[in-house]
Amino acid sequence: MHKKITCKTGLKKNVISKNVFEREIALCQKLNNEGDSKGCNWGKCTNCGVIPLLIKLYGGVLIEDKKELKEVKKEIFN
């Protein structure tokens, strides 16, 4: 029997280590602050899904609300 898989299936903290989380966030911050806001090869920072994915994998929190995501990115990039 197959269970229906959703974004919340098996949602748990610390799927990635704190070290990996912090390193990847620092990389996003560095690339975002390089001036042109083009970001990296994943795409433009404002539309990128890396930040919410990292938060999901490290914090066990799913951020789907656009306003909440905008605030989280604002905190990280400023």
JSON list of N, CA and C in Angstrom, two decimals:
[
{"chain": "A", "resi": 1, "resn": "MET", "atom": "N", "xyz": [0.84, -1.17, 0.00]},
{"chain": "A", "resi": 1, "resn": "MET", "atom": "CA", "xyz": [0.00, 0.00, 0.00]},
{"chain": "A", "resi": 1, "resn": "MET", "atom": "C", "xyz": [0.89, 1.24, 0.00]},
{"chain": "A", "resi": 2, "resn": "HIS", "atom": "N", "xyz": [0.59, 2.19, -0.89]},
{"chain": "A", "resi": 2, "resn": "HIS", "atom": "CA", "xyz": [1.35, 3.43, -1.01]},
{"chain": "A", "resi": 2, "resn": "HIS", "atom": "C", "xyz": [0.67, 4.55, -0.24]},
{"chain": "A", "resi": 3, "resn": "LYS", "atom": "N", "xyz": [1.46, 5.23, 0.57]},
{"chain": "A", "resi": 3, "resn": "LYS", "atom": "CA", "xyz": [0.95, 6.40, 1.27]},
{"chain": "A", "resi": 3, "resn": "LYS", "atom": "C", "xyz": [1.05, 7.60, 0.35]},
{"chain": "A", "resi": 4, "resn": "LYS", "atom": "N", "xyz": [0.13, 8.52, 0.51]},
{"chain": "A", "resi": 4, "resn": "LYS", "atom": "CA", "xyz": [0.19, 9.77, -0.24]},
{"chain": "A", "resi": 4, "resn": "LYS", "atom": "C", "xyz": [1.33, 10.61, 0.31]},
{"chain": "A", "resi": 5, "resn": "ILE", "atom": "N", "xyz": [2.26, 10.98, -0.53]},
{"chain": "A", "resi": 5, "resn": "ILE", "atom": "CA", "xyz": [3.41, 11.77, -0.11]},
{"chain": "A", "resi": 5, "resn": "ILE", "atom": "C", "xyz": [3.10, 13.24, -0.30]},
{"chain": "A", "resi": 6, "resn": "THR", "atom": "N", "xyz": [3.37, 14.02, 0.75]},
{"chain": "A", "resi": 6, "resn": "THR", "atom": "CA", "xyz": [3.16, 15.46, 0.70]},
{"chain": "A", "resi": 6, "resn": "THR", "atom": "C", "xyz": [4.44, 16.15, 1.17]},
{"chain": "A", "resi": 7, "resn": "CYS", "atom": "N", "xyz": [4.45, 17.47, 1.13]},
{"chain": "A", "resi": 7, "resn": "CYS", "atom": "CA", "xyz": [5.60, 18.24, 1.62]},
{"chain": "A", "resi": 7, "resn": "CYS", "atom": "C", "xyz": [5.84, 18.02, 3.10]},
{"chain": "A", "resi": 8, "resn": "LYS", "atom": "N", "xyz": [4.80, 17.64, 3.83]},
{"chain": "A", "resi": 8, "resn": "LYS", "atom": "CA", "xyz": [4.91, 17.47, 5.28]},
{"chain": "A", "resi": 8, "resn": "LYS", "atom": "C", "xyz": [5.19, 16.02, 5.68]},
{"chain": "A", "resi": 9, "resn": "THR", "atom": "N", "xyz": [5.23, 15.11, 4.72]},
{"chain": "A", "resi": 9, "resn": "THR", "atom": "CA", "xyz": [5.49, 13.71, 5.03]},
{"chain": "A", "resi": 9, "resn": "THR", "atom": "C", "xyz": [6.86, 13.55, 5.66]},
{"chain": "A", "resi": 10, "resn": "GLY", "atom": "N", "xyz": [6.88, 12.99, 6.85]},
{"chain": "A", "resi": 10, "resn": "GLY", "atom": "CA", "xyz": [8.14, 12.73, 7.53]},
{"chain": "A", "resi": 10, "resn": "GLY", "atom": "C", "xyz": [8.91, 13.98, 7.93]},
{"chain": "A", "resi": 11, "resn": "LEU", "atom": "N", "xyz": [8.23, 15.10, 8.07]},
{"chain": "A", "resi": 11, "resn": "LEU", "atom": "CA", "xyz": [8.88, 16.36, 8.40]},
{"chain": "A", "resi": 11, "resn": "LEU", "atom": "C", "xyz": [9.53, 16.27, 9.78]},
{"chain": "A", "resi": 12, "resn": "LYS", "atom": "N", "xyz": [10.87, 16.39, 9.82]},
{"chain": "A", "resi": 12, "resn": "LYS", "atom": "CA", "xyz": [11.58, 16.34, 11.09]},
{"chain": "A", "resi": 12, "resn": "LYS", "atom": "C", "xyz": [12.82, 17.22, 11.05]},
{"chain": "A", "resi": 13, "resn": "LYS", "atom": "N", "xyz": [13.30, 17.57, 12.24]},
{"chain": "A", "resi": 13, "resn": "LYS", "atom": "CA", "xyz": [14.46, 18.44, 12.38]},
{"chain": "A", "resi": 13, "resn": "LYS", "atom": "C", "xyz": [15.76, 17.68, 12.14]},
{"chain": "A", "resi": 14, "resn": "ASN", "atom": "N", "xyz": [16.80, 18.46, 11.84]},
{"chain": "A", "resi": 14, "resn": "ASN", "atom": "CA", "xyz": [18.18, 17.98, 11.76]},
{"chain": "A", "resi": 14, "resn": "ASN", "atom": "C", "xyz": [18.42, 16.89, 10.71]},
{"chain": "A", "resi": 15, "resn": "VAL", "atom": "N", "xyz": [17.71, 16.99, 9.60]},
{"chain": "A", "resi": 15, "resn": "VAL", "atom": "CA", "xyz": [17.99, 16.08, 8.49]},
{"chain": "A", "resi": 15, "resn": "VAL", "atom": "C", "xyz": [19.37, 16.42, 7.93]},
{"chain": "A", "resi": 16, "resn": "ILE", "atom": "N", "xyz": [19.71, 17.72, 7.98]},
{"chain": "A", "resi": 16, "resn": "ILE", "atom": "CA", "xyz": [21.08, 18.15, 7.67]},
{"chain": "A", "resi": 16, "resn": "ILE", "atom": "C", "xyz": [21.67, 18.73, 8.96]},
{"chain": "A", "resi": 17, "resn": "SER", "atom": "N", "xyz": [22.98, 18.72, 9.06]},
{"chain": "A", "resi": 17, "resn": "SER", "atom": "CA", "xyz": [23.64, 19.21, 10.28]},
{"chain": "A", "resi": 17, "resn": "SER", "atom": "C", "xyz": [23.59, 20.74, 10.36]},
{"chain": "A", "resi": 18, "resn": "LYS", "atom": "N", "xyz": [23.80, 21.25, 11.56]},
{"chain": "A", "resi": 18, "resn": "LYS", "atom": "CA", "xyz": [23.85, 22.70, 11.76]},
{"chain": "A", "resi": 18, "resn": "LYS", "atom": "C", "xyz": [24.99, 23.31, 10.95]},
{"chain": "A", "resi": 19, "resn": "ASN", "atom": "N", "xyz": [26.11, 22.60, 10.88]},
{"chain": "A", "resi": 19, "resn": "ASN", "atom": "CA", "xyz": [27.26, 23.08, 10.12]},
{"chain": "A", "resi": 19, "resn": "ASN", "atom": "C", "xyz": [26.92, 23.23, 8.63]},
{"chain": "A", "resi": 20, "resn": "VAL", "atom": "N", "xyz": [26.26, 22.26, 8.07]},
{"chain": "A", "resi": 20, "resn": "VAL", "atom": "CA", "xyz": [25.86, 22.33, 6.65]},
{"chain": "A", "resi": 20, "resn": "VAL", "atom": "C", "xyz": [24.86, 23.46, 6.45]},
{"chain": "A", "resi": 21, "resn": "PHE", "atom": "N", "xyz": [23.87, 23.55, 7.34]},
{"chain": "A", "resi": 21, "resn": "PHE", "atom": "CA", "xyz": [22.86, 24.60, 7.26]},
{"chain": "A", "resi": 21, "resn": "PHE", "atom": "C", "xyz": [23.51, 25.98, 7.27]},
{"chain": "A", "resi": 22, "resn": "GLU", "atom": "N", "xyz": [24.38, 26.22, 8.24]},
{"chain": "A", "resi": 22, "resn": "GLU", "atom": "CA", "xyz": [25.03, 27.53, 8.37]},
{"chain": "A", "resi": 22, "resn": "GLU", "atom": "C", "xyz": [25.95, 27.83, 7.19]},
{"chain": "A", "resi": 23, "resn": "ARG", "atom": "N", "xyz": [26.65, 26.83, 6.70]},
{"chain": "A", "resi": 23, "resn": "ARG", "atom": "CA", "xyz": [27.54, 27.03, 5.56]},
{"chain": "A", "resi": 23, "resn": "ARG", "atom": "C", "xyz": [26.74, 27.40, 4.30]},
{"chain": "A", "resi": 24, "resn": "GLU", "atom": "N", "xyz": [25.64, 26.72, 4.07]},
{"chain": "A", "resi": 24, "resn": "GLU", "atom": "CA", "xyz": [24.83, 27.00, 2.88]},
{"chain": "A", "resi": 24, "resn": "GLU", "atom": "C", "xyz": [24.12, 28.35, 2.98]},
{"chain": "A", "resi": 25, "resn": "ILE", "atom": "N", "xyz": [23.66, 28.71, 4.18]},
{"chain": "A", "resi": 25, "resn": "ILE", "atom": "CA", "xyz": [23.04, 30.03, 4.38]},
{"chain": "A", "resi": 25, "resn": "ILE", "atom": "C", "xyz": [24.09, 31.11, 4.13]},
{"chain": "A", "resi": 26, "resn": "ALA", "atom": "N", "xyz": [25.30, 30.90, 4.65]},
{"chain": "A", "resi": 26, "resn": "ALA", "atom": "CA", "xyz": [26.39, 31.88, 4.44]},
{"chain": "A", "resi": 26, "resn": "ALA", "atom": "C", "xyz": [26.70, 32.03, 2.95]},
{"chain": "A", "resi": 27, "resn": "LEU", "atom": "N", "xyz": [26.68, 30.95, 2.22]},
{"chain": "A", "resi": 27, "resn": "LEU", "atom": "CA", "xyz": [26.92, 31.01, 0.78]},
{"chain": "A", "resi": 27, "resn": "LEU", "atom": "C", "xyz": [25.82, 31.81, 0.09]},
{"chain": "A", "resi": 28, "resn": "CYS", "atom": "N", "xyz": [24.57, 31.58, 0.47]},
{"chain": "A", "resi": 28, "resn": "CYS", "atom": "CA", "xyz": [23.45, 32.35, -0.09]},
{"chain": "A", "resi": 28, "resn": "CYS", "atom": "C", "xyz": [23.62, 33.84, 0.22]},
{"chain": "A", "resi": 29, "resn": "GLN", "atom": "N", "xyz": [24.00, 34.15, 1.45]},
{"chain": "A", "resi": 29, "resn": "GLN", "atom": "CA", "xyz": [24.20, 35.54, 1.84]},
{"chain": "A", "resi": 29, "resn": "GLN", "atom": "C", "xyz": [25.31, 36.18, 1.01]},
{"chain": "A", "resi": 30, "resn": "LYS", "atom": "N", "xyz": [26.41, 35.48, 0.85]},
{"chain": "A", "resi": 30, "resn": "LYS", "atom": "CA", "xyz": [27.55, 36.00, 0.08]},
{"chain": "A", "resi": 30, "resn": "LYS", "atom": "C", "xyz": [27.14, 36.28, -1.36]},
{"chain": "A", "resi": 31, "resn": "LEU", "atom": "N", "xyz": [26.48, 35.33, -1.98]},
{"chain": "A", "resi": 31, "resn": "LEU", "atom": "CA", "xyz": [26.09, 35.50, -3.38]},
{"chain": "A", "resi": 31, "resn": "LEU", "atom": "C", "xyz": [25.03, 36.60, -3.53]},
{"chain": "A", "resi": 32, "resn": "ASN", "atom": "N", "xyz": [24.14, 36.71, -2.57]},
{"chain": "A", "resi": 32, "resn": "ASN", "atom": "CA", "xyz": [23.13, 37.75, -2.62]},
{"chain": "A", "resi": 32, "resn": "ASN", "atom": "C", "xyz": [23.73, 39.14, -2.46]},
{"chain": "A", "resi": 33, "resn": "ASN", "atom": "N", "xyz": [24.78, 39.24, -1.67]},
{"chain": "A", "resi": 33, "resn": "ASN", "atom": "CA", "xyz": [25.39, 40.54, -1.39]},
{"chain": "A", "resi": 33, "resn": "ASN", "atom": "C", "xyz": [26.45, 40.97, -2.40]},
{"chain": "A", "resi": 34, "resn": "GLU", "atom": "N", "xyz": [26.64, 40.20, -3.44]},
{"chain": "A", "resi": 34, "resn": "GLU", "atom": "CA", "xyz": [27.66, 40.56, -4.43]},
{"chain": "A", "resi": 34, "resn": "GLU", "atom": "C", "xyz": [27.23, 41.71, -5.33]},
{"chain": "A", "resi": 35, "resn": "GLY", "atom": "N", "xyz": [26.04, 42.23, -5.11]},
{"chain": "A", "resi": 35, "resn": "GLY", "atom": "CA", "xyz": [25.68, 43.47, -5.79]},
{"chain": "A", "resi": 35, "resn": "GLY", "atom": "C", "xyz": [24.62, 43.37, -6.86]},
{"chain": "A", "resi": 36, "resn": "ASP", "atom": "N", "xyz": [24.70, 42.41, -7.75]},
{"chain": "A", "resi": 36, "resn": "ASP", "atom": "CA", "xyz": [23.76, 42.38, -8.87]},
{"chain": "A", "resi": 36, "resn": "ASP", "atom": "C", "xyz": [22.49, 41.60, -8.55]},
{"chain": "A", "resi": 37, "resn": "SER", "atom": "N", "xyz": [22.42, 40.96, -7.39]},
{"chain": "A", "resi": 37, "resn": "SER", "atom": "CA", "xyz": [21.25, 40.19, -6.93]},
{"chain": "A", "resi": 37, "resn": "SER", "atom": "C", "xyz": [20.84, 39.07, -7.89]},
{"chain": "A", "resi": 38, "resn": "LYS", "atom": "N", "xyz": [21.74, 38.70, -8.78]},
{"chain": "A", "resi": 38, "resn": "LYS", "atom": "CA", "xyz": [21.44, 37.58, -9.67]},
{"chain": "A", "resi": 38, "resn": "LYS", "atom": "C", "xyz": [21.51, 36.26, -8.92]},
{"chain": "A", "resi": 39, "resn": "GLY", "atom": "N", "xyz": [22.25, 36.26, -7.82]},
{"chain": "A", "resi": 39, "resn": "GLY", "atom": "CA", "xyz": [22.36, 35.05, -7.03]},
{"chain": "A", "resi": 39, "resn": "GLY", "atom": "C", "xyz": [23.34, 34.08, -7.64]},
{"chain": "A", "resi": 40, "resn": "CYS", "atom": "N", "xyz": [22.99, 32.82, -7.61]},
{"chain": "A", "resi": 40, "resn": "CYS", "atom": "CA", "xyz": [23.88, 31.77, -8.11]},
{"chain": "A", "resi": 40, "resn": "CYS", "atom": "C", "xyz": [23.21, 31.05, -9.28]},
{"chain": "A", "resi": 41, "resn": "ASN", "atom": "N", "xyz": [23.68, 29.89, -9.59]},
{"chain": "A", "resi": 41, "resn": "ASN", "atom": "CA", "xyz": [23.12, 29.13, -10.71]},
{"chain": "A", "resi": 41, "resn": "ASN", "atom": "C", "xyz": [21.74, 28.54, -10.41]},
{"chain": "A", "resi": 42, "resn": "TRP", "atom": "N", "xyz": [21.30, 28.61, -9.15]},
{"chain": "A", "resi": 42, "resn": "TRP", "atom": "CA", "xyz": [19.97, 28.12, -8.80]},
{"chain": "A", "resi": 42, "resn": "TRP", "atom": "C", "xyz": [18.91, 29.13, -9.23]},
{"chain": "A", "resi": 43, "resn": "GLY", "atom": "N", "xyz": [19.30, 30.38, -9.38]},
{"chain": "A", "resi": 43, "resn": "GLY", "atom": "CA", "xyz": [18.36, 31.40, -9.82]},
{"chain": "A", "resi": 43, "resn": "GLY", "atom": "C", "xyz": [18.45, 32.67, -9.02]},
{"chain": "A", "resi": 44, "resn": "LYS", "atom": "N", "xyz": [17.56, 33.59, -9.33]},
{"chain": "A", "resi": 44, "resn": "LYS", "atom": "CA", "xyz": [17.51, 34.87, -8.65]},
{"chain": "A", "resi": 44, "resn": "LYS", "atom": "C", "xyz": [17.05, 34.66, -7.20]},
{"chain": "A", "resi": 45, "resn": "CYS", "atom": "N", "xyz": [17.72, 35.30, -6.27]},
{"chain": "A", "resi": 45, "resn": "CYS", "atom": "CA", "xyz": [17.49, 35.08, -4.84]},
{"chain": "A", "resi": 45, "resn": "CYS", "atom": "C", "xyz": [16.04, 35.25, -4.41]},
{"chain": "A", "resi": 46, "resn": "THR", "atom": "N", "xyz": [15.34, 36.23, -4.97]},
{"chain": "A", "resi": 46, "resn": "THR", "atom": "CA", "xyz": [13.96, 36.48, -4.56]},
{"chain": "A", "resi": 46, "resn": "THR", "atom": "C", "xyz": [13.03, 35.33, -4.94]},
{"chain": "A", "resi": 47, "resn": "ASN", "atom": "N", "xyz": [13.38, 34.57, -5.97]},
{"chain": "A", "resi": 47, "resn": "ASN", "atom": "CA", "xyz": [12.54, 33.47, -6.43]},
{"chain": "A", "resi": 47, "resn": "ASN", "atom": "C", "xyz": [13.10, 32.09, -6.07]},
{"chain": "A", "resi": 48, "resn": "CYS", "atom": "N", "xyz": [14.22, 32.07, -5.41]},
{"chain": "A", "resi": 48, "resn": "CYS", "atom": "CA", "xyz": [14.93, 30.82, -5.16]},
{"chain": "A", "resi": 48, "resn": "CYS", "atom": "C", "xyz": [14.27, 30.01, -4.03]},
{"chain": "A", "resi": 49, "resn": "GLY", "atom": "N", "xyz": [14.35, 28.71, -4.13]},
{"chain": "A", "resi": 49, "resn": "GLY", "atom": "CA", "xyz": [13.78, 27.82, -3.12]},
{"chain": "A", "resi": 49, "resn": "GLY", "atom": "C", "xyz": [14.79, 27.21, -2.18]},
{"chain": "A", "resi": 50, "resn": "VAL", "atom": "N", "xyz": [16.06, 27.61, -2.28]},
{"chain": "A", "resi": 50, "resn": "VAL", "atom": "CA", "xyz": [17.09, 27.02, -1.44]},
{"chain": "A", "resi": 50, "resn": "VAL", "atom": "C", "xyz": [16.87, 27.35, 0.04]},
{"chain": "A", "resi": 51, "resn": "ILE", "atom": "N", "xyz": [16.57, 28.59, 0.36]},
{"chain": "A", "resi": 51, "resn": "ILE", "atom": "CA", "xyz": [16.39, 29.00, 1.75]},
{"chain": "A", "resi": 51, "resn": "ILE", "atom": "C", "xyz": [15.26, 28.19, 2.41]},
{"chain": "A", "resi": 52, "resn": "PRO", "atom": "N", "xyz": [14.07, 28.13, 1.81]},
{"chain": "A", "resi": 52, "resn": "PRO", "atom": "CA", "xyz": [13.02, 27.33, 2.47]},
{"chain": "A", "resi": 52, "resn": "PRO", "atom": "C", "xyz": [13.37, 25.85, 2.54]},
{"chain": "A", "resi": 53, "resn": "LEU", "atom": "N", "xyz": [14.09, 25.33, 1.57]},
{"chain": "A", "resi": 53, "resn": "LEU", "atom": "CA", "xyz": [14.50, 23.93, 1.61]},
{"chain": "A", "resi": 53, "resn": "LEU", "atom": "C", "xyz": [15.47, 23.69, 2.76]},
{"chain": "A", "resi": 54, "resn": "LEU", "atom": "N", "xyz": [16.44, 24.58, 2.93]},
{"chain": "A", "resi": 54, "resn": "LEU", "atom": "CA", "xyz": [17.39, 24.44, 4.04]},
{"chain": "A", "resi": 54, "resn": "LEU", "atom": "C", "xyz": [16.68, 24.51, 5.39]},
{"chain": "A", "resi": 55, "resn": "ILE", "atom": "N", "xyz": [15.72, 25.42, 5.51]},
{"chain": "A", "resi": 55, "resn": "ILE", "atom": "CA", "xyz": [14.96, 25.56, 6.75]},
{"chain": "A", "resi": 55, "resn": "ILE", "atom": "C", "xyz": [14.14, 24.30, 7.01]},
{"chain": "A", "resi": 56, "resn": "LYS", "atom": "N", "xyz": [13.58, 23.74, 5.97]},
{"chain": "A", "resi": 56, "resn": "LYS", "atom": "CA", "xyz": [12.80, 22.51, 6.09]},
{"chain": "A", "resi": 56, "resn": "LYS", "atom": "C", "xyz": [13.69, 21.36, 6.56]},
{"chain": "A", "resi": 57, "resn": "LEU", "atom": "N", "xyz": [14.86, 21.23, 5.95]},
{"chain": "A", "resi": 57, "resn": "LEU", "atom": "CA", "xyz": [15.74, 20.10, 6.28]},
{"chain": "A", "resi": 57, "resn": "LEU", "atom": "C", "xyz": [16.42, 20.25, 7.62]},
{"chain": "A", "resi": 58, "resn": "TYR", "atom": "N", "xyz": [16.74, 21.47, 8.02]},
{"chain": "A", "resi": 58, "resn": "TYR", "atom": "CA", "xyz": [17.42, 21.66, 9.30]},
{"chain": "A", "resi": 58, "resn": "TYR", "atom": "C", "xyz": [16.44, 21.91, 10.44]},
{"chain": "A", "resi": 59, "resn": "GLY", "atom": "N", "xyz": [15.47, 22.76, 10.22]},
{"chain": "A", "resi": 59, "resn": "GLY", "atom": "CA", "xyz": [14.56, 23.15, 11.29]},
{"chain": "A", "resi": 59, "resn": "GLY", "atom": "C", "xyz": [13.29, 22.34, 11.37]},
{"chain": "A", "resi": 60, "resn": "GLY", "atom": "N", "xyz": [13.01, 21.55, 10.34]},
{"chain": "A", "resi": 60, "resn": "GLY", "atom": "CA", "xyz": [11.78, 20.77, 10.34]},
{"chain": "A", "resi": 60, "resn": "GLY", "atom": "C", "xyz": [10.54, 21.62, 10.19]},
{"chain": "A", "resi": 61, "resn": "VAL", "atom": "N", "xyz": [10.71, 22.81, 9.59]},
{"chain": "A", "resi": 61, "resn": "VAL", "atom": "CA", "xyz": [9.62, 23.76, 9.42]},
{"chain": "A", "resi": 61, "resn": "VAL", "atom": "C", "xyz": [9.36, 23.97, 7.94]},
{"chain": "A", "resi": 62, "resn": "LEU", "atom": "N", "xyz": [8.10, 23.87, 7.57]},
{"chain": "A", "resi": 62, "resn": "LEU", "atom": "CA", "xyz": [7.71, 24.08, 6.18]},
{"chain": "A", "resi": 62, "resn": "LEU", "atom": "C", "xyz": [7.18, 25.50, 6.03]},
{"chain": "A", "resi": 63, "resn": "ILE", "atom": "N", "xyz": [7.83, 26.29, 5.18]},
{"chain": "A", "resi": 63, "resn": "ILE", "atom": "CA", "xyz": [7.39, 27.66, 4.94]},
{"chain": "A", "resi": 63, "resn": "ILE", "atom": "C", "xyz": [6.77, 27.72, 3.54]},
{"chain": "A", "resi": 64, "resn": "GLU", "atom": "N", "xyz": [5.46, 27.89, 3.52]},
{"chain": "A", "resi": 64, "resn": "GLU", "atom": "CA", "xyz": [4.75, 27.96, 2.24]},
{"chain": "A", "resi": 64, "resn": "GLU", "atom": "C", "xyz": [4.10, 29.32, 2.01]},
{"chain": "A", "resi": 65, "resn": "ASP", "atom": "N", "xyz": [3.84, 30.05, 3.09]},
{"chain": "A", "resi": 65, "resn": "ASP", "atom": "CA", "xyz": [3.21, 31.36, 2.98]},
{"chain": "A", "resi": 65, "resn": "ASP", "atom": "C", "xyz": [4.20, 32.35, 2.37]},
{"chain": "A", "resi": 66, "resn": "LYS", "atom": "N", "xyz": [3.80, 33.01, 1.29]},
{"chain": "A", "resi": 66, "resn": "LYS", "atom": "CA", "xyz": [4.70, 33.92, 0.57]},
{"chain": "A", "resi": 66, "resn": "LYS", "atom": "C", "xyz": [5.17, 35.08, 1.43]},
{"chain": "A", "resi": 67, "resn": "LYS", "atom": "N", "xyz": [4.27, 35.61, 2.25]},
{"chain": "A", "resi": 67, "resn": "LYS", "atom": "CA", "xyz": [4.63, 36.73, 3.12]},
{"chain": "A", "resi": 67, "resn": "LYS", "atom": "C", "xyz": [5.66, 36.29, 4.16]},
{"chain": "A", "resi": 68, "resn": "GLU", "atom": "N", "xyz": [5.43, 35.14, 4.76]},
{"chain": "A", "resi": 68, "resn": "GLU", "atom": "CA", "xyz": [6.38, 34.60, 5.75]},
{"chain": "A", "resi": 68, "resn": "GLU", "atom": "C", "xyz": [7.74, 34.33, 5.11]},
{"chain": "A", "resi": 69, "resn": "LEU", "atom": "N", "xyz": [7.74, 33.76, 3.91]},
{"chain": "A", "resi": 69, "resn": "LEU", "atom": "CA", "xyz": [9.00, 33.47, 3.22]},
{"chain": "A", "resi": 69, "resn": "LEU", "atom": "C", "xyz": [9.75, 34.76, 2.90]},
{"chain": "A", "resi": 70, "resn": "LYS", "atom": "N", "xyz": [9.02, 35.78, 2.49]},
{"chain": "A", "resi": 70, "resn": "LYS", "atom": "CA", "xyz": [9.64, 37.07, 2.19]},
{"chain": "A", "resi": 70, "resn": "LYS", "atom": "C", "xyz": [10.31, 37.63, 3.43]},
{"chain": "A", "resi": 71, "resn": "GLU", "atom": "N", "xyz": [9.65, 37.52, 4.59]},
{"chain": "A", "resi": 71, "resn": "GLU", "atom": "CA", "xyz": [10.23, 38.01, 5.85]},
{"chain": "A", "resi": 71, "resn": "GLU", "atom": "C", "xyz": [11.47, 37.21, 6.24]},
{"chain": "A", "resi": 72, "resn": "VAL", "atom": "N", "xyz": [11.42, 35.90, 6.08]},
{"chain": "A", "resi": 72, "resn": "VAL", "atom": "CA", "xyz": [12.57, 35.04, 6.41]},
{"chain": "A", "resi": 72, "resn": "VAL", "atom": "C", "xyz": [13.77, 35.41, 5.53]},
{"chain": "A", "resi": 73, "resn": "LYS", "atom": "N", "xyz": [13.55, 35.58, 4.24]},
{"chain": "A", "resi": 73, "resn": "LYS", "atom": "CA", "xyz": [14.63, 35.94, 3.33]},
{"chain": "A", "resi": 73, "resn": "LYS", "atom": "C", "xyz": [15.18, 37.33, 3.67]},
{"chain": "A", "resi": 74, "resn": "LYS", "atom": "N", "xyz": [14.29, 38.23, 4.04]},
{"chain": "A", "resi": 74, "resn": "LYS", "atom": "CA", "xyz": [14.71, 39.58, 4.43]},
{"chain": "A", "resi": 74, "resn": "LYS", "atom": "C", "xyz": [15.66, 39.51, 5.63]},
{"chain": "A", "resi": 75, "resn": "GLU", "atom": "N", "xyz": [15.30, 38.70, 6.62]},
{"chain": "A", "resi": 75, "resn": "GLU", "atom": "CA", "xyz": [16.16, 38.51, 7.81]},
{"chain": "A", "resi": 75, "resn": "GLU", "atom": "C", "xyz": [17.50, 37.93, 7.43]},
{"chain": "A", "resi": 76, "resn": "ILE", "atom": "N", "xyz": [17.51, 36.96, 6.57]},
{"chain": "A", "resi": 76, "resn": "ILE", "atom": "CA", "xyz": [18.75, 36.27, 6.19]},
{"chain": "A", "resi": 76, "resn": "ILE", "atom": "C", "xyz": [19.63, 37.17, 5.34]},
{"chain": "A", "resi": 77, "resn": "PHE", "atom": "N", "xyz": [19.06, 37.92, 4.43]},
{"chain": "A", "resi": 77, "resn": "PHE", "atom": "CA", "xyz": [19.86, 38.71, 3.49]},
{"chain": "A", "resi": 77, "resn": "PHE", "atom": "C", "xyz": [20.21, 40.09, 4.00]},
{"chain": "A", "resi": 78, "resn": "ASN", "atom": "N", "xyz": [19.68, 40.51, 5.14]},
{"chain": "A", "resi": 78, "resn": "ASN", "atom": "CA", "xyz": [20.02, 41.83, 5.69]},
{"chain": "A", "resi": 78, "resn": "ASN", "atom": "C", "xyz": [20.80, 41.72, 6.96]}
]
